[in-house]
Each structure stands twice: as C-alpha cells, then as structure tokens.
Short mmCIF file of C-alpha atoms and ligand atoms in Angstrom, two decimals:
data_model
loop_
_atom_site.label_atom_id
_atom_site.label_comp_id
_atom_site.label_asym_id
_atom_site.label_seq_id
_atom_site.Cartn_x
_atom_site.Cartn_y
_atom_site.Cartn_z
CA MET P 1 62.41 154.80 113.51
CA LEU P 2 60.74 151.83 115.11
CA PRO P 3 61.06 148.51 113.35
CA ASN P 4 57.89 147.52 111.52
CA ILE P 5 56.92 145.01 114.10
CA TYR P 6 56.34 147.73 116.76
CA LYS P 7 53.94 149.70 114.58
CA PRO P 8 50.27 149.05 115.19
CA THR P 9 49.07 147.20 112.16
CA LYS P 10 45.51 146.48 111.29
CA THR P 11 46.34 142.91 110.38
CA ILE P 12 46.88 141.50 113.85
CA HIS P 13 43.63 141.88 115.84
CA SER P 14 41.86 144.62 114.02
CA MET P 15 38.21 144.06 114.97
CA ILE P 16 36.32 146.08 117.52
CA LEU P 17 33.29 144.51 119.21
CA ILE P 18 30.36 146.74 120.14
CA VAL P 19 27.89 145.30 122.63
CA ASP P 20 24.52 146.99 123.14
CA ASP P 21 20.93 145.75 123.49
CA ASN P 22 19.69 148.79 121.66
CA GLU P 23 19.75 148.18 117.88
CA SER P 24 19.80 151.83 116.92
CA ASN P 25 22.71 152.58 119.32
CA LEU P 26 24.56 149.62 117.83
CA TYR P 27 23.90 150.87 114.34
CA SER P 28 25.04 154.46 114.91
CA LEU P 29 28.21 153.43 116.77
CA LYS P 30 29.06 150.90 114.05
CA LYS P 31 28.68 153.59 111.37
CA LEU P 32 30.76 156.05 113.38
CA LEU P 33 33.68 153.63 113.74
CA GLU P 34 33.44 152.29 110.21
CA SER P 35 33.64 155.86 108.93
CA LYS P 36 37.12 155.91 110.49
CA ASP P 37 38.12 152.63 108.80
CA PHE P 38 37.78 150.41 111.85
CA GLN P 39 36.47 146.92 111.34
CA VAL P 40 33.48 146.39 113.57
CA ASP P 41 31.60 143.41 114.92
CA THR P 42 28.43 143.64 117.01
CA ALA P 43 26.57 141.73 119.70
CA ASN P 44 23.23 142.70 121.23
CA SER P 45 23.49 140.84 124.52
CA GLY P 46 26.11 140.06 127.14
CA GLU P 47 25.80 136.33 126.39
CA GLU P 48 26.37 136.81 122.66
CA ALA P 49 29.32 139.11 123.39
CA LEU P 50 30.97 136.42 125.55
CA GLY P 51 30.52 133.77 122.87
CA LYS P 52 32.07 136.01 120.22
CA ALA P 53 34.95 137.17 122.43
CA ILE P 54 35.97 133.59 123.13
CA LYS P 55 35.87 132.69 119.45
CA ASN P 56 37.43 135.77 117.82
CA ASN P 57 40.29 138.10 118.55
CA TYR P 58 39.24 141.68 119.30
CA ALA P 59 41.43 144.71 119.73
CA LEU P 60 38.82 146.46 121.86
CA ILE P 61 35.33 145.88 123.26
CA ILE P 62 32.82 148.72 123.71
CA LEU P 63 30.40 147.46 126.29
CA ASP P 64 27.00 148.85 127.23
CA VAL P 65 26.55 148.56 130.97
CA GLN P 66 22.82 148.29 131.15
CA MET P 67 21.54 145.25 129.36
CA PRO P 68 18.83 142.73 130.19
CA GLY P 69 20.32 139.40 131.25
CA MET P 70 24.07 139.71 131.81
CA ASP P 71 24.96 143.34 132.35
CA GLY P 72 28.19 144.92 131.11
CA PHE P 73 30.04 144.52 134.42
CA GLU P 74 29.27 140.81 134.56
CA VAL P 75 30.47 140.38 131.00
CA ALA P 76 33.70 142.24 131.82
CA GLU P 77 34.25 140.14 134.96
CA THR P 78 33.78 136.93 132.99
CA LEU P 79 36.14 138.10 130.21
CA ALA P 80 38.77 138.83 132.87
CA ASP P 81 38.73 135.17 133.84
CA TYR P 82 39.74 133.86 130.43
CA SER P 83 43.37 134.07 129.48
CA LYS P 84 42.41 134.73 125.89
CA THR P 85 40.25 137.76 126.70
CA LYS P 86 41.64 139.09 129.95
CA GLU P 87 43.91 141.61 128.24
CA VAL P 88 41.36 143.00 125.79
CA PRO P 89 40.61 146.61 126.75
CA ILE P 90 37.02 147.56 127.43
CA ILE P 91 35.21 150.88 127.21
CA PHE P 92 31.98 150.94 129.19
CA LEU P 93 29.02 152.91 127.86
CA SER P 94 26.31 154.05 130.21
CA ALA P 95 23.60 156.63 130.27
CA VAL P 96 22.60 156.26 133.85
CA ASN P 97 25.30 154.88 136.11
CA THR P 98 27.28 158.02 136.37
CA GLU P 99 27.61 157.74 140.11
CA LYS P 100 31.12 157.27 141.35
CA LYS P 101 30.52 153.78 142.75
CA PHE P 102 29.45 152.54 139.34
CA ILE P 103 32.46 154.03 137.71
CA THR P 104 34.80 152.41 140.21
CA ARG P 105 33.07 149.11 139.66
CA GLY P 106 33.69 149.52 135.94
CA TYR P 107 37.42 149.91 136.55
CA ALA P 108 37.53 147.15 139.14
CA SER P 109 36.00 144.62 136.81
CA GLY P 110 38.94 144.91 134.43
CA GLY P 111 37.50 147.56 132.14
CA LYS P 112 39.85 150.29 131.21
CA ASP P 113 37.69 153.30 130.50
CA TYR P 114 34.28 154.72 130.84
CA VAL P 115 32.12 156.81 128.48
CA THR P 116 28.74 158.14 129.35
CA LYS P 117 25.70 158.38 127.15
CA PRO P 118 24.76 160.33 125.22
CA VAL P 119 28.06 159.55 123.56
CA ASP P 120 30.19 162.40 122.41
CA PRO P 121 31.49 160.91 119.14
CA GLU P 122 34.77 162.79 119.26
CA ILE P 123 35.57 161.69 122.80
CA LEU P 124 34.63 158.12 122.00
CA LEU P 125 36.76 158.08 118.83
CA LEU P 126 39.71 159.53 120.70
CA LYS P 127 39.48 156.84 123.35
CA VAL P 128 38.90 154.09 120.82
CA LYS P 129 41.94 155.16 118.84
CA THR P 130 44.13 155.28 121.91
CA PHE P 131 43.05 151.89 123.20
CA TYR P 132 43.10 150.37 119.79
CA ASN P 133 46.67 151.46 119.10
CA LEU P 134 47.81 150.53 122.58
CA GLN P 135 46.37 147.08 122.17
CA GLU P 136 47.88 146.62 118.73
CA GLN P 137 51.27 147.69 120.07
CA ASN P 138 50.86 145.42 123.00
CA LEU P 139 50.19 142.46 120.77
CA ALA P 140 53.03 143.32 118.43
CA MET P 141 55.39 143.54 121.42
CA LYS P 142 54.16 140.20 122.62
CA LYS P 143 54.86 138.68 119.25
CA THR P 144 58.35 140.16 119.20
CA GLN P 145 58.97 138.89 122.68
CA GLU P 146 57.79 135.46 121.69
CA SER P 147 60.06 135.34 118.67
CA LEU P 148 62.98 136.65 120.74
CA GLU P 149 62.36 133.96 123.32
CA LEU P 150 62.27 131.41 120.57
CA GLU P 151 65.57 132.67 119.19
CA VAL P 152 67.24 132.65 122.58
CA LYS P 153 66.01 129.11 123.07
CA GLY P 154 67.33 128.13 119.65
CA ARG P 155 70.70 129.67 120.40
CA ARG P 156 70.91 127.98 123.73
CA GLU P 157 70.10 124.69 122.09
CA SER P 158 72.67 125.10 119.33
CA GLN P 159 75.25 126.10 121.94
CA VAL P 160 74.53 122.88 123.75
CA THR P 161 74.84 120.84 120.54
CA MET P 162 78.05 122.60 119.62
CA LYS P 163 79.50 121.97 123.03
CA SER P 164 78.56 118.32 122.80
CA GLN P 165 80.10 118.12 119.31
CA ILE P 166 83.33 119.62 120.61
CA ASP P 167 83.29 117.22 123.54
CA HIS P 168 82.73 114.34 121.17
CA PHE P 169 85.56 115.49 118.90
CA GLN P 170 87.95 115.90 121.81
CA LEU P 171 86.97 112.51 123.17
CA MET P 172 87.78 111.06 119.78
CA LEU P 173 91.19 112.76 119.78
CA GLU P 174 91.75 111.42 123.30
CA SER P 175 91.10 107.86 122.17
CA LEU P 176 93.59 107.99 119.29
CA PRO P 177 96.83 106.05 119.71
CA GLN P 178 98.68 109.13 118.45
CA ILE P 179 99.53 112.43 120.05
CA ALA P 180 96.71 114.63 118.73
CA PHE P 181 96.15 118.38 118.85
CA THR P 182 94.38 121.27 117.19
CA LEU P 183 95.59 124.76 116.35
CA ASN P 184 93.50 127.83 115.66
CA GLU P 185 93.53 129.97 112.53
CA GLU P 186 96.56 131.92 113.80
CA GLY P 187 98.47 128.73 114.43
CA ASN P 188 98.23 128.78 118.23
CA ILE P 189 97.69 125.46 119.99
CA GLU P 190 94.08 125.13 121.16
CA PHE P 191 93.65 121.56 122.29
CA VAL P 192 96.01 118.68 123.03
CA ASN P 193 95.19 115.14 124.11
CA GLN P 194 96.78 113.58 127.19
CA LYS P 195 99.52 111.82 125.17
CA TRP P 196 100.94 115.24 124.34
CA PHE P 197 102.26 115.58 127.88
CA LYS P 198 104.53 112.54 127.50
CA TYR P 199 106.58 114.74 125.20
CA ALA P 200 105.89 118.31 126.30
CA ASP P 201 105.65 120.18 129.61
CA SER P 202 102.96 122.55 128.45
CA ASP P 203 100.48 122.95 125.67
CA LEU P 204 101.85 126.36 124.74
CA ASP P 205 104.41 125.11 122.26
CA PHE P 206 105.50 122.00 120.37
CA PRO P 207 107.58 119.26 122.04
CA GLU P 208 111.38 119.56 122.07
CA VAL P 209 112.99 118.44 118.81
CA HIS P 210 116.36 116.75 118.25
CA GLU P 211 119.03 119.31 117.39
CA ASP P 212 119.71 117.71 113.99
CA ASP P 213 116.04 117.87 112.94
CA LEU P 214 114.06 120.73 111.45
CA ASN P 215 112.22 123.18 113.72
CA ILE P 216 108.52 122.33 113.79
CA ARG P 217 107.28 125.89 114.33
CA GLU P 218 109.28 127.22 111.39
CA GLU P 219 108.18 124.41 109.09
CA PHE P 220 104.55 124.85 110.14
CA GLU P 221 104.64 128.59 109.58
CA ARG P 222 105.98 127.98 106.09
CA CYS P 223 103.00 125.67 105.40
CA MET P 224 100.57 128.17 106.95
CA ARG P 225 101.71 130.85 104.53
CA LYS P 226 100.94 128.48 101.65
CA ASN P 227 97.74 127.10 103.24
CA LYS P 228 99.19 123.63 102.84
CA ALA P 229 99.35 120.54 105.03
CA LEU P 230 102.62 119.77 106.81
CA GLU P 231 104.16 116.31 106.84
CA MET P 232 107.59 115.69 108.33
CA GLU P 233 109.60 113.08 110.20
CA VAL P 234 111.02 114.45 113.40
CA ARG P 235 112.57 113.16 116.64
CA ILE P 236 110.90 114.47 119.79
CA LYS P 237 112.06 114.06 123.37
CA ASN P 238 110.21 111.75 125.73
CA LYS P 239 109.87 113.56 129.07
CA ASP P 240 110.19 110.40 131.20
CA THR P 241 113.10 108.64 129.52
CA GLY P 242 114.87 111.59 127.93
CA ASP P 243 115.07 109.59 124.66
CA TYR P 244 114.31 111.09 121.29
CA ARG P 245 111.82 109.03 119.30
CA TYR P 246 111.05 109.36 115.61
CA HIS P 247 107.52 110.61 114.91
CA LEU P 248 105.65 111.30 111.73
CA LEU P 249 104.11 114.74 112.19
CA ARG P 250 101.10 115.69 110.12
CA ILE P 251 99.22 118.99 110.42
CA THR P 252 96.21 119.33 108.12
CA PRO P 253 94.11 122.46 107.53
CA VAL P 254 90.36 122.26 108.20
CA ASN P 255 88.53 124.43 105.69
CA ASP P 256 85.07 125.91 105.70
CA GLU P 257 83.55 128.15 103.02
CA ASN P 258 85.60 131.14 104.28
CA GLY P 259 88.94 129.36 104.06
CA ILE P 260 91.04 127.78 106.77
CA LYS P 261 89.19 127.45 110.07
CA ASN P 262 91.78 125.62 112.09
CA TRP P 263 94.36 122.84 111.91
CA VAL P 264 94.35 119.27 113.18
CA GLY P 265 97.64 117.58 113.91
CA THR P 266 99.02 114.21 114.95
CA PHE P 267 102.41 112.81 115.92
CA THR P 268 102.59 109.09 115.05
CA ASP P 269 105.39 107.14 116.69
CA ILE P 270 107.44 105.55 113.89
CA ASP P 271 110.57 104.92 115.93
CA ASP P 272 110.37 101.10 115.83
CA GLN P 273 109.71 101.20 112.10
CA LYS P 274 112.69 103.52 111.67
CA LYS P 275 114.92 101.16 113.62
CA VAL P 276 113.89 98.17 111.48
CA GLU P 277 114.47 100.24 108.36
CA LYS P 278 117.88 101.22 109.62
CA GLU P 279 118.78 97.60 110.34
CA LYS P 280 117.64 96.62 106.86
CA ASP P 281 119.78 99.39 105.33
CA GLU P 282 122.75 98.28 107.40
CA PHE P 283 122.25 94.70 106.30
CA LEU P 284 122.05 95.76 102.65
CA SER P 285 125.16 97.83 103.03
CA ILE P 286 127.15 94.99 104.66
CA ALA P 287 125.81 92.37 102.23
CA SER P 288 126.63 94.40 99.14
CA HIS P 289 130.10 95.20 100.43
CA GLU P 290 130.75 91.53 101.24
CA LEU P 291 129.46 90.42 97.83
CA LYS P 292 131.54 92.95 95.99
CA THR P 293 134.97 91.60 97.01
CA PRO P 294 134.55 87.99 95.78
CA LEU P 295 132.77 89.22 92.67
CA THR P 296 135.67 91.50 91.78
CA SER P 297 138.10 88.58 91.97
CA ILE P 298 135.74 86.26 90.01
CA LYS P 299 135.65 88.92 87.32
CA ALA P 300 139.43 89.25 87.24
CA TYR P 301 140.01 85.45 87.11
CA VAL P 302 137.45 84.96 84.33
CA GLN P 303 139.16 87.68 82.28
CA LEU P 304 142.52 85.97 82.90
CA LEU P 305 141.05 82.61 81.94
CA ASP P 306 139.54 84.10 78.79
CA ARG P 307 142.90 85.48 77.72
CA LYS P 308 144.78 82.24 78.54
CA LEU P 309 142.35 79.92 76.79
CA LYS P 310 142.39 81.87 73.50
CA LEU P 311 139.11 80.24 72.48
CA ASP P 312 137.95 80.11 68.90
CA LYS P 313 135.32 82.88 68.63
CA GLN P 314 132.92 80.55 66.82
CA SER P 315 133.19 77.76 69.41
CA ALA P 316 130.50 76.92 71.94
CA GLU P 317 133.04 77.46 74.77
CA ALA P 318 133.64 81.06 73.63
CA GLY P 319 129.83 81.59 73.72
CA PHE P 320 129.74 80.27 77.30
CA MET P 321 132.60 82.54 78.25
CA THR P 322 130.70 85.61 76.92
CA LYS P 323 127.56 84.54 78.81
CA VAL P 324 129.56 84.18 82.05
CA GLN P 325 131.04 87.64 81.57
CA ASP P 326 127.62 89.18 80.81
CA GLN P 327 126.13 87.68 83.95
CA ILE P 328 129.09 88.86 86.03
CA GLU P 329 128.50 92.34 84.63
CA LYS P 330 124.81 92.21 85.61
CA LEU P 331 125.69 91.06 89.12
CA ASN P 332 128.23 93.85 89.32
CA THR P 333 125.62 96.47 88.39
CA LEU P 334 123.16 95.09 90.95
CA ILE P 335 125.73 95.23 93.70
CA ALA P 336 126.88 98.68 92.64
CA ASP P 337 123.24 99.88 92.81
CA LEU P 338 122.80 98.40 96.28
CA LEU P 339 125.96 100.10 97.41
CA ASP P 340 124.66 103.39 96.01
CA VAL P 341 121.44 102.99 98.00
CA SER P 342 123.35 102.55 101.22
CA LYS P 343 125.55 105.52 100.33
CA ILE P 344 122.40 107.62 99.84
CA GLU P 345 121.03 106.43 103.19
CA ASN P 346 124.21 107.46 104.93
CA GLY P 347 124.43 110.74 103.06
CA LYS P 348 127.63 109.55 101.45
CA LEU P 349 126.67 109.65 97.79
CA LYS P 350 129.19 112.27 96.82
CA ILE P 351 128.94 114.21 93.61
CA SER P 352 132.03 115.87 92.19
CA LYS P 353 131.06 118.34 89.53
CA LYS P 354 133.27 119.67 86.80
CA PRO P 355 132.42 121.34 83.48
CA VAL P 356 131.77 118.69 80.83
CA ILE P 357 130.30 118.77 77.33
CA LEU P 358 126.92 117.19 77.98
CA GLU P 359 126.55 115.94 74.41
CA ASN P 360 129.59 113.68 74.93
CA VAL P 361 128.05 112.17 78.04
CA ILE P 362 124.84 111.45 76.14
CA SER P 363 126.60 109.83 73.18
CA ASN P 364 128.75 107.72 75.56
CA ALA P 365 125.65 106.43 77.29
CA VAL P 366 123.90 105.67 73.98
CA GLU P 367 127.05 103.89 72.77
CA THR P 368 127.23 101.73 75.90
CA ILE P 369 123.60 100.71 75.49
CA ILE P 370 124.06 99.79 71.85
CA GLN P 371 127.12 97.71 72.67
CA THR P 372 125.46 95.81 75.47
CA HIS P 373 122.21 95.10 73.61
CA ASP P 374 121.41 93.07 70.53
CA GLU P 375 121.75 95.51 67.62
CA ASN P 376 118.48 94.37 66.07
CA LYS P 377 116.57 94.91 69.27
CA VAL P 378 117.29 98.59 69.87
CA LYS P 379 117.00 101.70 67.80
CA ILE P 380 117.95 104.95 69.55
CA ASP P 381 117.25 108.25 67.76
CA ARG P 382 118.59 111.67 68.74
CA HIS P 383 116.27 114.70 68.49
CA GLY P 384 116.46 118.35 69.52
CA VAL P 385 119.32 120.80 69.93
CA LYS P 386 122.54 118.98 70.85
CA PRO P 387 123.96 120.55 74.01
CA ASP P 388 127.55 121.05 72.82
CA ILE P 389 128.10 123.20 75.87
CA LEU P 390 129.98 122.84 79.10
CA VAL P 391 127.72 121.94 81.99
CA PRO P 392 128.98 121.52 85.57
CA ILE P 393 128.12 117.89 86.36
CA ASP P 394 129.46 114.64 87.75
CA GLU P 395 130.01 112.94 84.41
CA ILE P 396 129.92 109.36 85.70
CA ARG P 397 126.75 109.88 87.72
CA ILE P 398 124.86 111.64 84.90
CA GLU P 399 125.90 108.85 82.52
CA GLN P 400 124.53 106.41 85.12
CA VAL P 401 121.16 108.25 85.03
CA LEU P 402 121.08 108.16 81.23
CA ILE P 403 121.98 104.46 81.12
CA ASN P 404 119.25 103.76 83.65
CA PHE P 405 116.63 105.66 81.63
CA LEU P 406 117.71 103.94 78.41
CA THR P 407 117.86 100.45 79.94
CA ASN P 408 114.36 100.91 81.36
CA ALA P 409 113.05 102.31 78.06
CA ILE P 410 114.21 99.13 76.30
CA LYS P 411 113.26 96.75 79.12
CA TYR P 412 109.70 98.05 79.47
CA SER P 413 109.02 98.11 75.70
CA PRO P 414 108.93 94.43 74.73
CA GLN P 415 106.88 95.12 71.57
CA ASN P 416 108.68 98.19 70.27
CA ASN P 417 112.40 98.75 69.96
CA GLN P 418 112.42 102.48 69.30
CA VAL P 419 113.77 104.97 71.82
CA ILE P 420 114.15 108.73 71.28
CA VAL P 421 116.56 110.93 73.19
CA THR P 422 115.58 114.61 72.91
CA THR P 423 117.52 117.54 74.34
CA PHE P 424 116.52 121.16 74.87
CA VAL P 425 118.56 124.09 76.06
CA ASP P 426 116.46 126.71 77.82
CA GLU P 427 118.53 129.91 77.86
CA GLU P 428 115.90 131.80 79.83
CA GLU P 429 115.63 129.26 82.63
CA GLN P 430 119.37 128.60 82.32
CA GLU P 431 118.88 124.87 82.20
CA VAL P 432 119.21 121.90 79.90
CA ARG P 433 116.59 119.17 79.64
CA VAL P 434 117.02 115.58 78.48
CA ASN P 435 114.00 113.42 77.54
CA VAL P 436 114.11 109.67 76.99
CA THR P 437 110.96 108.52 75.22
CA ASP P 438 109.82 104.95 74.65
CA PHE P 439 106.70 103.37 73.16
CA GLY P 440 106.34 100.60 75.68
CA ILE P 441 103.91 99.49 78.38
CA GLY P 442 103.62 102.88 80.10
CA ILE P 443 102.79 103.61 83.76
CA PRO P 444 99.32 104.31 85.24
CA ASP P 445 98.82 107.98 86.19
CA PHE P 446 98.64 107.57 89.93
CA LYS P 447 101.82 105.47 90.12
CA GLN P 448 104.04 107.84 88.18
CA ASP P 449 105.36 109.75 91.20
CA ALA P 450 106.01 106.55 93.12
CA VAL P 451 108.48 105.05 90.63
CA PHE P 452 111.20 107.31 92.06
CA ARG P 453 110.78 105.80 95.51
CA LYS P 454 113.15 103.23 96.97
CA PHE P 455 112.21 99.61 96.06
CA TYR P 456 109.04 100.70 94.31
CA ARG P 457 108.00 98.65 91.29
CA VAL P 458 104.75 98.96 89.35
CA GLU P 459 102.74 95.90 90.37
CA GLU P 460 101.25 95.20 86.96
CA SER P 461 104.65 94.72 85.35
CA SER P 462 106.76 93.53 88.28
CA LEU P 463 106.38 89.81 87.52
CA GLN P 464 107.10 90.08 83.82
CA PHE P 465 110.28 92.18 84.17
CA GLN P 466 113.21 91.60 86.48
CA GLY P 467 114.45 94.37 88.72
CA MET P 468 114.86 95.66 92.27
CA GLY P 469 113.12 99.03 91.99
CA ILE P 470 116.13 101.10 92.99
CA GLY P 471 117.46 102.45 89.68
CA LEU P 472 115.14 105.46 89.49
CA PHE P 473 115.56 106.13 93.23
CA ILE P 474 119.30 106.49 92.69
CA CYS P 475 118.71 108.64 89.57
CA SER P 476 116.47 111.01 91.49
CA GLU P 477 119.09 111.37 94.25
CA ILE P 478 121.81 112.10 91.69
CA ILE P 479 119.67 114.74 89.96
CA LYS P 480 118.63 116.22 93.29
CA GLN P 481 122.28 116.67 94.22
CA HIS P 482 122.78 118.50 90.93
CA HIS P 483 119.88 120.82 91.90
CA GLY P 484 117.96 119.63 88.85
CA THR P 485 114.49 118.14 88.43
CA ILE P 486 113.42 114.66 87.42
CA GLY P 487 110.05 113.31 86.31
CA VAL P 488 107.96 111.22 83.97
CA SER P 489 104.91 111.56 81.79
CA SER P 490 103.36 108.38 80.58
CA LYS P 491 100.27 106.66 79.18
CA VAL P 492 99.51 103.00 79.68
CA ASP P 493 100.16 100.95 76.50
CA GLU P 494 101.43 104.03 74.66
CA GLY P 495 104.79 104.70 76.28
CA SER P 496 106.71 106.91 78.68
CA THR P 497 108.96 109.93 78.63
CA PHE P 498 111.43 110.15 81.50
CA PHE P 499 113.23 113.45 81.81
CA PHE P 500 115.71 115.36 83.89
CA THR P 501 116.89 118.95 83.87
CA LEU P 502 120.23 120.35 84.97
CA PRO P 503 121.13 123.95 85.73
CA LEU P 504 123.63 125.41 83.28
CA ASN P 505 125.57 127.12 86.07
P1 ADP A 1 113.50 98.32 88.20
O1 ADP A 1 113.43 98.59 86.75
O2 ADP A 1 114.71 97.63 88.63
O3 ADP A 1 112.25 97.72 88.73
P2 ADP A 1 113.55 101.22 88.52
O4 ADP A 1 113.75 102.03 89.76
O5 ADP A 1 114.46 101.50 87.39
O6 ADP A 1 113.58 99.72 88.97
O7 ADP A 1 112.07 101.46 88.05
C1 ADP A 1 111.04 101.40 88.98
C2 ADP A 1 109.74 100.96 88.33
O8 ADP A 1 109.27 101.94 87.42
C3 ADP A 1 109.88 99.72 87.48
O9 ADP A 1 109.74 98.56 88.27
C4 ADP A 1 108.76 99.87 86.49
O10 ADP A 1 107.58 99.38 87.04
C5 ADP A 1 108.64 101.36 86.30
N1 ADP A 1 109.33 101.85 85.09
C6 ADP A 1 110.56 102.41 85.01
N2 ADP A 1 110.84 102.79 83.75
C7 ADP A 1 109.78 102.47 83.00
C8 ADP A 1 109.43 102.64 81.62
N3 ADP A 1 110.29 103.18 80.74
N4 ADP A 1 108.22 102.19 81.20
C9 ADP A 1 107.35 101.66 82.08
N5 ADP A 1 107.61 101.47 83.38
C10 ADP A 1 108.80 101.88 83.86
#
C-alpha cells in the first residue's frame, strides 16, 4: 500500500476552474462536476480566468477556446509563463476548431487535452478525473520531495555540527597537559592525543607497564564489567628515555540515556610527586629510627633514677618524676607510630597471627586505657556477646587498634566521658565485630572515609586536639592485613562509632 501522502487527497488543490463566456455552458458543466463531488470555480472570460488562476490554486482548468477578448489559447500560453500556473493541466473545450491545426495549437500552448463540443459528459468526466488525480498525485509527490530534501538538508547540517563538535572535543583533549584518550563501548581505543605516543608505539593498546604494576587492560575490563570508573597508579615506559614514570590513570564512563556510550581516559604524570613523597617517607623513617635510640636510653636512665632516688610518693619530686615518665611514654608512642608508617610504606608491617581469645585482648586494651587515664575522666562499658573464642590474630597489633579507637573516643569527647565497647559474633558471616562508641564531637559525613588516610585530620577539630593523623591509617592497615573491614558511622555533636571486623578463620 502507498503511504498516505501519495494518495490524491481533496485537501491539497481540490478546485477545478471552468472558463466559458457562455453562462448556460458554465452552469451545466458546474452542475455536472459538482454532482461528482468536485469543487468548482468559474470564470466567464479569459481575463477573469487569469486573475483567478494567479490568486488561487487549481487542480485543473477547463478552458473554452472561443471567447471574446482573450481566447483559450492565449490564456493557456499566459498561464504557461507563470511558475505558479505552468503545471496546472488544461482541458480545452471547443465546438468549432476541430481541425488538426487547432488541436495541435492546443497541445503546443501547454494544454494537456482537448474535448469538443457538444461535450459528452462521460468522456469529459473521465478526462477530468484522470487529470485531477494525476495533478493531485503530482502535488503530493512534490510535497514529499520537498520534505525529503528538507530532511536531507537537516541531516547534512547535523552531520556537520557533529563533526565540528568531535573536532572541538579532540582539540580540547589535544590541549590537555595529560595523555588523553577515548575508548568505545566495547573498550577499544578510539582516539588518542599526541602525548600518547611518548609512551606507546601505536594506539591499538595501552602503553607498556612496569612488571611490578597491575595490568591496565585487565583492571579496565574488571571495571567495564561493573560499569565503574577506573583509577590506578601505574608506571608506564617513556619511549625516548626508556624510564618508567608514575602516572595516575583514570578512565571514566560517559553515559547517555541508554547506558554507557564510551569512556574517556587520562594519564596524569605524578612521578615528581611520587619522588617527593618517597623522600618524605624516607626522612620520616630515618628520623624516627634516630629518635628511637636516644629515647630508649632516656627511658632506661629515668627508670634507674626513679628506683635509686626512692622518692616519697607524696612529694613534689615524685610528681615530677611521674610526669617525665608519662611524657616519655607519649614520645615513645609517637615514634612507634611513625616507625609503623614507614614499615607500611615499605611493605614491612608484618603480622604474625596465632589463635587468641579475643575477649582477653579487649579486656587488656580496656585495662591499659583505664590505667593511663584519670579514673574520673573515663567510663568504659562492655556490651554484646563476649567473644570467648579463639580467633587467629596478631594479638599485639589488634590491641594497638583497640587502644587507638579507645584513646580517640576519649580524646574527641571532651564533654562526655562515656565509651561503650560492643562485640558481635556473626556465625553466618563467620566474623566477629567490635564497635567502639563515644558521645563526642563526631565527624561530618563527607569526611568519614578520609580519617583512615595517612596524615588526615578533620580540620574543624585539628587545632583543639593534638595528634598527627596516622593512628587510624595504621589501624586500617592492620585490619586490612587480617582480611577484615574497618569503618566509622558518626554524627556531628552526637558521637561516633568506630568498628572493625575480623574473620573467624
Ligand atoms: P589523630 O587523632 O592523631 O589526629 P587519627 O588517625 O587517630 O589521628 O585520627 C584521624 C582524625 O580522625 C582525627 O584527627 C580526628 O579528626 C578524627 N577522629 C578520630 N577519632 C575520632 C572520634 N572518636 N571522634 C571524632 N573524630 C575522630
């Protein structure tokens, strides 16, 4: 079936114009056509017909040849000169000019058919119908063609805009200081900027990676499966120098309403930053080692002195001695923490696990806290099921985590001295969970993840409370090495719950 637009419809140019100087001819023809549902307009001179044809749209003109003034042929010739009317079909009507030369003139002047008078109504209707439909189809085709042309033009234009957008986007990627590239939906590389070729021979695959680093393709494919962005630090080989330089690689999905469209990636050179960081770590490691030796002997001599002097416990001197020992202990912890950080950096924080009753570790930690704090200033409650079970852990390191949680809980709760330690054993998950809850200053939502980062301290509280921001970093490393999880939930001004879980096996 033809689409609707090809069907002759009466709505486009449905009028037929009849031109005749004879009123009664006009009348009978009009009636004849109207009886077949055609819409009819009339003119009784050539001049009037021209005026109407210019103004209106007709599907067909039935033109009497013999008229006073302009005759039918003249009218037809004039209509053929106007672009608006030149395609309108014409049927000439004539009683007299039946000679061949007249008929040929009729055709030559642009008319399309010829009917002689007296008119045979059936013949005329047949011709009218044919011309009428042809003309309607013609016009409909024209309209379709016009709209097709318009669409083609539109498409061409949007192709041009798209191309210029792509060019613009690629120009932007070219001007970035980073290596930039895009990948298609399937993860194949589509575009790379010029900086890419400092690190890769071709744009078919990623640059060569240091043998100790993770494989980019594998990591990216893992992210693709999860529809997630990739972020990793990786050393890639510079083609000119042969050196590996640290880069931060980020590949982010670009989504449209149907999901992931493609991926945009960058390699940012962080090698200088890495070197500075490494120097800083080395300095920390050397400094803490160098500080540790004299501190150990200070500690030993002060203990010796304390024993020798046998001070009266009530005396001011004995008070000073205790203060000195407390401060030495603090310094010792600080240095020990710094040493732990450098051990973590060098991958040397070793965990030696053996089965231990976790409950004992918890009560040891609580005991230590109570002994080292003013009794009136802390109140530690135990809730939950006590894990009187053997758990494979590094006892000293887990105690360190607990002491850290408890010390923080007290330190960051200047207005409230209550701390609750809650334990749960989850048989199904085969893990044990320890919560340390305080009712202190709390941590804003968006900073909660960051507190486990190295040297991170919450700005709002960093001036009021002393610290280096490494305790929780060490805790998270210790728990990570136990294959457990660590985290916090907290509300500002209401308090925090720090927790860790440990696998039972
Ligand atoms: P430090 O306490 O030495 O700063 P930590 O690594 O132990 O370092 O803690 C990091 C940061 O986390 C702290 O500076 C503090 O801002 C925040 N924080 C830790 N524990 C708590 C807590 N119980 N309540 C509120 N803030 C805390």
